[in-house]
mmCIF file of C-alpha atoms and ligand atoms in Angstrom:
data_model
loop_
_atom_site.group_PDB
_atom_site.id
_atom_site.type_symbol
_atom_site.label_atom_id
_atom_site.label_comp_id
_atom_site.label_asym_id
_atom_site.label_seq_id
_atom_site.Cartn_x
_atom_site.Cartn_y
_atom_site.Cartn_z
ATOM 1 C CA UNK A 10 115.620 115.541 165.730
ATOM 2 C CA UNK A 11 113.105 118.458 164.228
ATOM 3 C CA UNK A 12 112.169 121.282 166.659
ATOM 4 C CA UNK A 13 108.420 122.449 166.953
ATOM 5 C CA UNK A 14 107.462 125.048 164.386
ATOM 6 C CA UNK A 15 105.050 127.430 163.530
ATOM 7 C CA UNK A 16 103.180 124.303 160.919
ATOM 8 C CA UNK A 17 104.038 120.962 162.981
ATOM 9 C CA UNK A 18 104.691 119.939 166.209
ATOM 10 C CA UNK A 19 108.763 118.922 167.272
ATOM 11 C CA UNK A 20 109.507 115.429 167.860
ATOM 12 C CA UNK A 21 109.879 115.789 171.793
ATOM 13 C CA UNK A 22 106.703 117.173 171.670
ATOM 14 C CA UNK A 23 105.342 114.510 169.867
ATOM 15 C CA UNK A 24 106.686 111.903 172.096
ATOM 16 C CA UNK A 25 105.234 112.930 174.989
ATOM 17 C CA UNK A 26 102.227 113.730 172.490
ATOM 18 C CA UNK A 27 101.967 109.647 172.044
ATOM 19 C CA UNK A 28 103.318 108.460 175.029
ATOM 20 C CA UNK A 29 100.714 109.966 177.086
ATOM 21 C CA UNK A 30 97.845 108.914 175.489
ATOM 22 C CA UNK A 31 98.745 105.299 175.369
ATOM 23 C CA UNK A 32 99.056 106.057 179.459
ATOM 24 C CA UNK A 33 95.681 107.867 179.668
ATOM 25 C CA UNK A 34 94.344 105.022 177.705
ATOM 26 C CA UNK A 35 95.859 102.879 180.099
ATOM 27 C CA UNK A 36 94.094 104.450 182.821
ATOM 28 C CA UNK A 37 91.274 104.720 181.300
ATOM 29 C CA UNK A 38 90.598 101.058 180.794
ATOM 30 C CA UNK A 39 91.953 100.266 184.265
ATOM 31 C CA UNK A 40 89.405 103.007 185.217
ATOM 32 C CA UNK A 41 86.874 101.431 184.002
ATOM 33 C CA UNK A 42 87.905 97.673 185.078
ATOM 34 C CA UNK A 43 87.391 99.112 188.583
ATOM 35 C CA UNK A 44 83.954 100.010 187.868
ATOM 36 C CA UNK A 45 83.434 96.548 186.222
ATOM 37 C CA UNK A 46 84.341 94.456 188.789
ATOM 38 C CA UNK A 47 86.299 94.738 191.634
ATOM 39 C CA UNK A 48 88.205 92.240 191.182
ATOM 40 C CA UNK A 49 89.898 94.365 189.202
ATOM 41 C CA UNK A 50 91.575 95.967 191.950
ATOM 42 C CA UNK A 51 94.693 93.704 191.312
ATOM 43 C CA UNK A 52 95.105 96.520 188.890
ATOM 44 C CA UNK A 53 95.511 99.129 191.698
ATOM 45 C CA UNK A 54 98.518 98.897 191.464
ATOM 46 C CA UNK A 55 99.622 99.176 187.287
ATOM 47 C CA UNK A 56 97.641 102.716 187.878
ATOM 48 C CA UNK A 57 99.270 104.119 190.781
ATOM 49 C CA UNK A 58 102.661 103.393 189.368
ATOM 50 C CA UNK A 59 101.610 104.405 184.993
ATOM 51 C CA UNK A 60 99.378 107.301 187.135
ATOM 52 C CA UNK A 61 102.664 107.988 188.777
ATOM 53 C CA UNK A 62 105.172 108.442 185.654
ATOM 54 C CA UNK A 63 102.370 110.406 183.871
ATOM 55 C CA UNK A 64 102.315 112.889 186.578
ATOM 56 C CA UNK A 65 106.466 112.992 186.174
ATOM 57 C CA UNK A 66 105.332 113.391 181.679
ATOM 58 C CA UNK A 67 103.385 115.876 182.589
ATOM 59 C CA UNK A 68 105.567 118.670 185.013
ATOM 60 C CA UNK A 69 108.032 117.863 181.999
ATOM 61 C CA UNK A 70 106.426 118.247 179.238
ATOM 62 C CA UNK A 71 104.419 121.285 180.832
ATOM 63 C CA UNK A 72 107.744 123.295 181.184
ATOM 64 C CA UNK A 73 108.025 121.946 177.211
ATOM 65 C CA UNK A 74 105.133 123.253 175.893
ATOM 66 C CA UNK A 75 105.904 126.719 177.895
ATOM 67 C CA UNK A 76 109.799 127.174 176.279
ATOM 68 C CA UNK A 77 108.286 126.147 172.741
ATOM 69 C CA UNK A 78 105.052 128.564 173.213
ATOM 70 C CA UNK A 79 106.107 130.704 170.316
ATOM 71 C CA UNK A 80 106.913 128.670 167.797
ATOM 72 C CA UNK A 81 104.475 126.353 168.026
ATOM 73 C CA UNK A 82 101.864 125.855 165.503
ATOM 74 C CA UNK A 83 98.995 128.785 166.069
ATOM 75 C CA UNK A 84 95.686 127.735 166.960
ATOM 76 C CA UNK A 85 92.130 129.842 168.272
ATOM 77 C CA UNK A 86 91.560 130.880 171.439
ATOM 78 C CA UNK A 87 88.966 127.758 172.307
ATOM 79 C CA UNK A 88 91.478 125.187 171.154
ATOM 80 C CA UNK A 89 93.970 127.338 173.403
ATOM 81 C CA UNK A 90 91.386 126.694 175.979
ATOM 82 C CA UNK A 91 90.432 123.150 176.105
ATOM 83 C CA UNK A 92 94.510 122.335 175.805
ATOM 84 C CA UNK A 93 94.384 124.465 179.102
ATOM 85 C CA UNK A 94 91.839 122.218 180.376
ATOM 86 C CA UNK A 95 93.786 119.033 179.666
ATOM 87 C CA UNK A 96 96.791 120.393 180.821
ATOM 88 C CA UNK A 97 94.736 121.143 184.345
ATOM 89 C CA UNK A 98 93.169 117.754 184.683
ATOM 90 C CA UNK A 99 96.110 115.947 183.395
ATOM 91 C CA UNK A 100 98.708 117.043 186.179
ATOM 92 C CA UNK A 101 95.613 117.831 188.633
ATOM 93 C CA UNK A 102 94.453 114.452 188.352
ATOM 94 C CA UNK A 103 97.552 112.470 189.423
ATOM 95 C CA UNK A 104 98.852 115.018 191.624
ATOM 96 C CA UNK A 105 94.848 114.097 193.643
ATOM 97 C CA UNK A 106 95.635 110.834 192.799
ATOM 98 C CA UNK A 107 99.712 111.549 194.391
ATOM 99 C CA UNK A 108 98.705 113.273 197.130
ATOM 100 C CA UNK A 109 95.554 111.040 198.336
ATOM 101 C CA UNK A 110 98.673 107.434 198.433
ATOM 102 C CA UNK A 111 100.907 109.900 200.610
ATOM 103 C CA UNK A 112 98.800 110.894 203.516
ATOM 104 C CA UNK A 113 96.971 108.044 203.799
ATOM 105 C CA UNK A 114 100.308 106.763 205.572
ATOM 106 C CA UNK A 115 100.190 103.047 204.747
ATOM 107 C CA UNK A 116 102.680 103.200 201.280
ATOM 108 C CA UNK A 117 104.830 104.758 199.508
ATOM 109 C CA UNK A 118 105.020 106.432 196.002
ATOM 110 C CA UNK A 119 105.917 104.046 194.153
ATOM 111 C CA UNK A 120 106.519 103.074 190.629
ATOM 112 C CA UNK A 121 106.889 99.343 189.332
ATOM 113 C CA UNK A 122 108.389 98.344 193.058
ATOM 114 C CA UNK A 123 110.419 101.722 193.635
ATOM 115 C CA UNK A 124 109.594 104.183 196.105
ATOM 116 C CA UNK A 125 110.023 107.255 194.797
ATOM 117 C CA UNK A 126 108.427 109.510 197.744
ATOM 118 C CA UNK A 127 107.663 107.935 201.376
ATOM 119 C CA UNK A 128 104.216 107.780 202.828
ATOM 120 C CA UNK A 129 103.266 109.766 205.298
ATOM 121 C CA UNK A 130 104.499 109.515 209.155
ATOM 122 C CA UNK A 131 100.544 109.468 209.795
ATOM 123 C CA UNK A 132 97.320 110.016 208.286
ATOM 124 C CA UNK A 133 96.936 113.880 206.666
ATOM 125 C CA UNK A 134 93.200 112.813 207.307
ATOM 126 C CA UNK A 135 91.843 116.481 204.556
ATOM 127 C CA UNK A 136 94.286 115.689 201.736
ATOM 128 C CA UNK A 137 92.991 112.036 201.694
ATOM 129 C CA UNK A 138 89.212 113.479 201.462
ATOM 130 C CA UNK A 139 90.274 115.473 199.186
ATOM 131 C CA UNK A 140 91.586 113.087 196.912
ATOM 132 C CA UNK A 141 88.063 110.980 197.677
ATOM 133 C CA UNK A 142 85.582 113.209 196.161
ATOM 134 C CA UNK A 143 87.846 114.741 193.520
ATOM 135 C CA UNK A 144 90.504 112.208 191.908
ATOM 136 C CA UNK A 145 87.904 109.851 190.579
ATOM 137 C CA UNK A 146 85.373 112.658 189.147
ATOM 138 C CA UNK A 147 87.692 114.932 188.127
ATOM 139 C CA UNK A 148 89.656 111.616 186.515
ATOM 140 C CA UNK A 149 86.173 110.478 184.154
ATOM 141 C CA UNK A 150 86.002 114.177 183.438
ATOM 142 C CA UNK A 151 89.056 114.557 182.102
ATOM 143 C CA UNK A 152 88.228 111.048 179.491
ATOM 144 C CA UNK A 153 85.345 113.422 178.455
ATOM 145 C CA UNK A 154 86.987 115.940 177.710
ATOM 146 C CA UNK A 155 89.733 114.145 175.968
ATOM 147 C CA UNK A 156 87.267 112.549 173.890
ATOM 148 C CA UNK A 157 86.131 115.995 172.716
ATOM 149 C CA UNK A 158 89.596 116.281 171.986
ATOM 150 C CA UNK A 159 90.054 113.599 169.765
ATOM 151 C CA UNK A 160 86.477 114.508 168.102
ATOM 152 C CA UNK A 161 87.373 118.359 167.345
ATOM 153 C CA UNK A 162 90.613 116.668 166.084
ATOM 154 C CA UNK A 163 89.458 114.530 163.356
ATOM 155 C CA UNK A 164 86.550 117.299 162.602
ATOM 156 C CA UNK A 165 88.997 119.792 161.922
ATOM 157 C CA UNK A 166 90.744 117.246 159.380
ATOM 158 C CA UNK A 167 87.638 116.544 157.796
ATOM 159 C CA UNK A 168 87.111 120.134 157.467
ATOM 160 C CA UNK A 169 90.494 120.029 155.529
ATOM 161 C CA UNK A 170 92.714 122.130 157.990
ATOM 162 C CA UNK A 171 95.030 119.191 158.177
ATOM 163 C CA UNK A 172 95.707 119.817 161.828
ATOM 164 C CA UNK A 173 95.966 116.007 162.604
ATOM 165 C CA UNK A 174 99.456 116.332 160.223
ATOM 166 C CA UNK A 175 100.568 119.067 162.528
ATOM 167 C CA UNK A 176 101.283 116.206 165.354
ATOM 168 C CA UNK A 177 101.117 113.044 163.446
ATOM 169 C CA UNK A 178 102.007 113.697 159.808
HETATM 170 C C1 LIG B 6 96.759 109.899 185.014
HETATM 171 C C2 LIG B 6 96.527 110.099 185.945
HETATM 172 C C3 LIG B 6 95.339 109.273 186.831
HETATM 173 C C4 LIG B 6 94.339 109.055 186.072
HETATM 174 C C5 LIG B 6 93.113 109.370 184.967
HETATM 175 C C6 LIG B 6 92.888 108.344 187.137
HETATM 176 C C7 LIG B 6 91.762 108.408 186.777
HETATM 177 C C8 LIG B 6 91.280 107.653 187.707
HETATM 178 C C9 LIG B 6 89.480 106.935 187.551
HETATM 179 C C10 LIG B 6 89.078 107.488 186.586
HETATM 180 C C11 LIG B 6 89.403 106.810 188.482
HETATM 181 C C12 LIG B 6 88.046 105.790 188.990
HETATM 182 C C13 LIG B 6 87.728 106.411 189.644
HETATM 183 C C14 LIG B 6 85.837 105.484 190.394
HETATM 184 O O1 LIG B 6 85.375 104.525 190.221
HETATM 185 O O2 LIG B 6 85.085 106.682 190.767
HETATM 186 C C15 LIG B 6 90.629 106.781 189.528
HETATM 187 C C16 LIG B 6 90.508 105.727 190.998
HETATM 188 C C17 LIG B 6 91.675 105.466 191.604
HETATM 189 N N1 LIG B 6 93.067 106.125 191.704
HETATM 190 FE FE1 LIG B 6 93.683 107.269 189.998
HETATM 191 N N2 LIG B 6 94.616 108.677 188.680
HETATM 192 C C18 LIG B 6 95.269 108.257 188.445
HETATM 193 C C19 LIG B 6 96.792 108.644 188.579
HETATM 194 C C20 LIG B 6 96.224 108.075 189.594
HETATM 195 C C21 LIG B 6 97.314 107.767 191.204
HETATM 196 C C22 LIG B 6 98.772 108.652 190.611
HETATM 197 C C23 LIG B 6 97.077 107.333 192.136
HETATM 198 C C24 LIG B 6 98.126 107.123 192.988
HETATM 199 C C25 LIG B 6 98.952 107.430 193.590
HETATM 200 C C26 LIG B 6 95.699 106.770 192.094
HETATM 201 C C27 LIG B 6 95.179 105.901 192.547
HETATM 202 C C28 LIG B 6 93.783 105.747 192.585
HETATM 203 C C29 LIG B 6 93.747 104.956 193.590
HETATM 204 C C30 LIG B 6 93.269 104.330 195.013
HETATM 205 C C31 LIG B 6 91.367 104.729 193.329
HETATM 206 C C32 LIG B 6 90.726 104.122 193.460
HETATM 207 C C33 LIG B 6 89.769 105.376 194.195
HETATM 208 C C34 LIG B 6 89.391 106.530 193.585
HETATM 209 O O3 LIG B 6 88.189 105.949 192.874
HETATM 210 O O4 LIG B 6 89.311 107.003 193.862
HETATM 211 N N3 LIG B 6 95.409 107.233 190.332
HETATM 212 N N4 LIG B 6 91.726 106.436 188.848
HETATM 213 C C1 LIG B 7 94.527 109.202 169.440
HETATM 214 C C2 LIG B 7 94.151 109.906 170.763
HETATM 215 C C3 LIG B 7 94.536 111.742 170.238
HETATM 216 C C4 LIG B 7 95.050 112.893 169.206
HETATM 217 C C5 LIG B 7 94.084 111.952 167.818
HETATM 218 C C6 LIG B 7 95.265 113.174 169.411
HETATM 219 C C7 LIG B 7 95.259 115.213 168.509
HETATM 220 C C8 LIG B 7 95.967 116.162 168.591
HETATM 221 C C9 LIG B 7 96.423 117.240 167.596
HETATM 222 C C10 LIG B 7 96.310 117.066 166.243
HETATM 223 C C11 LIG B 7 96.894 117.879 168.018
HETATM 224 C C12 LIG B 7 97.783 119.134 167.799
HETATM 225 C C13 LIG B 7 96.113 120.461 167.822
HETATM 226 C C14 LIG B 7 96.901 121.612 166.716
HETATM 227 O O1 LIG B 7 97.512 122.008 166.831
HETATM 228 O O2 LIG B 7 95.050 122.485 166.883
HETATM 229 C C15 LIG B 7 96.984 117.866 169.661
HETATM 230 C C16 LIG B 7 97.546 118.402 170.987
HETATM 231 C C17 LIG B 7 97.587 118.614 172.060
HETATM 232 N N1 LIG B 7 96.497 117.488 172.670
HETATM 233 FE FE1 LIG B 7 95.842 115.447 171.789
HETATM 234 N N2 LIG B 7 95.487 113.766 170.786
HETATM 235 C C18 LIG B 7 95.438 112.412 170.971
HETATM 236 C C19 LIG B 7 94.870 112.304 172.495
HETATM 237 C C20 LIG B 7 95.030 113.572 173.768
HETATM 238 C C21 LIG B 7 95.294 112.941 175.112
HETATM 239 C C22 LIG B 7 94.570 111.450 175.184
HETATM 240 C C23 LIG B 7 95.648 113.920 175.817
HETATM 241 C C24 LIG B 7 95.507 114.662 177.004
HETATM 242 C C25 LIG B 7 95.527 114.141 178.266
HETATM 243 C C26 LIG B 7 96.063 114.873 173.805
HETATM 244 C C27 LIG B 7 96.219 116.491 174.876
HETATM 245 C C28 LIG B 7 96.716 117.950 173.892
HETATM 246 C C29 LIG B 7 97.695 118.609 173.694
HETATM 247 C C30 LIG B 7 97.267 119.609 175.836
HETATM 248 C C31 LIG B 7 97.628 119.011 173.104
HETATM 249 C C32 LIG B 7 98.686 120.469 173.021
HETATM 250 C C33 LIG B 7 99.626 120.011 172.680
HETATM 251 C C34 LIG B 7 100.840 119.841 173.323
HETATM 252 O O3 LIG B 7 101.010 120.879 174.314
HETATM 253 O O4 LIG B 7 100.727 119.164 173.397
HETATM 254 N N3 LIG B 7 95.730 114.328 173.034
HETATM 255 N N4 LIG B 7 96.652 116.719 169.710
#
């Protein structure tokens, strides 16, 4: 198992990045489906389960990034800011969804049928409103930022700075 170093991301960083990228692709697909036809709300329990798993993985990934930040490949300020924004949204969006789920007092936080946190004993209106106003909007904003992130990675690769090799090569 390889550790992060100045040239490349290590095994654990790569697994977290890849697993979560696949997870976010799924979240994007479900969110788009909800907007195409209401019948796809049948996918909601998967949206919630995968979303809660992404929140847990995101917290682990943030801790991992902090522990290893001194030995990771160097980046320009603007790339660091971009990755910072990805972290804010990648944690904030599921957190807002999970808080609303809890505050609605209807059902607990479930991951594929296993209840991690039971619902609040009574409705907490402010948190529900916060989720209503921000969860979906910031969710779509995240997808836009991710599209930019992937475009930048490809752009740098084409320019000859083998940036994709740091994460995948
Ligand atoms: C990584 C995580 C997540 C992302 C990127 C994400 C993204 C989104 C997006 C883009 C929408 C569509 C909004 C719209 O059509 O206007 C949505 C809807 C929804 N999400 Fe999530 N979500 C995540 C996690 C969660 C979690 C953890 C929960 C609850 C436990 C949740 C519950 C919901 C619900 C109930 C809706 C429908 C109501 C609404 O549009 O706000 N989501 N999500
Ligand atoms: C197929 C899609 C993706 C590709 C090709 C890709 C590519 C890359 C590359 C090449 C790096 C290393 C950049 C560097 O060292 O300068 C990186 C890092 C990073 N990527 Fe992605 N990425 C993808 C999807 C995602 C998604 C979906 C997210 C988050 C929602 C994400 C979040 C991050 C973050 C936060 C970093 C910084 C390192 C870390 O803390 O893990 N990426 N990505």
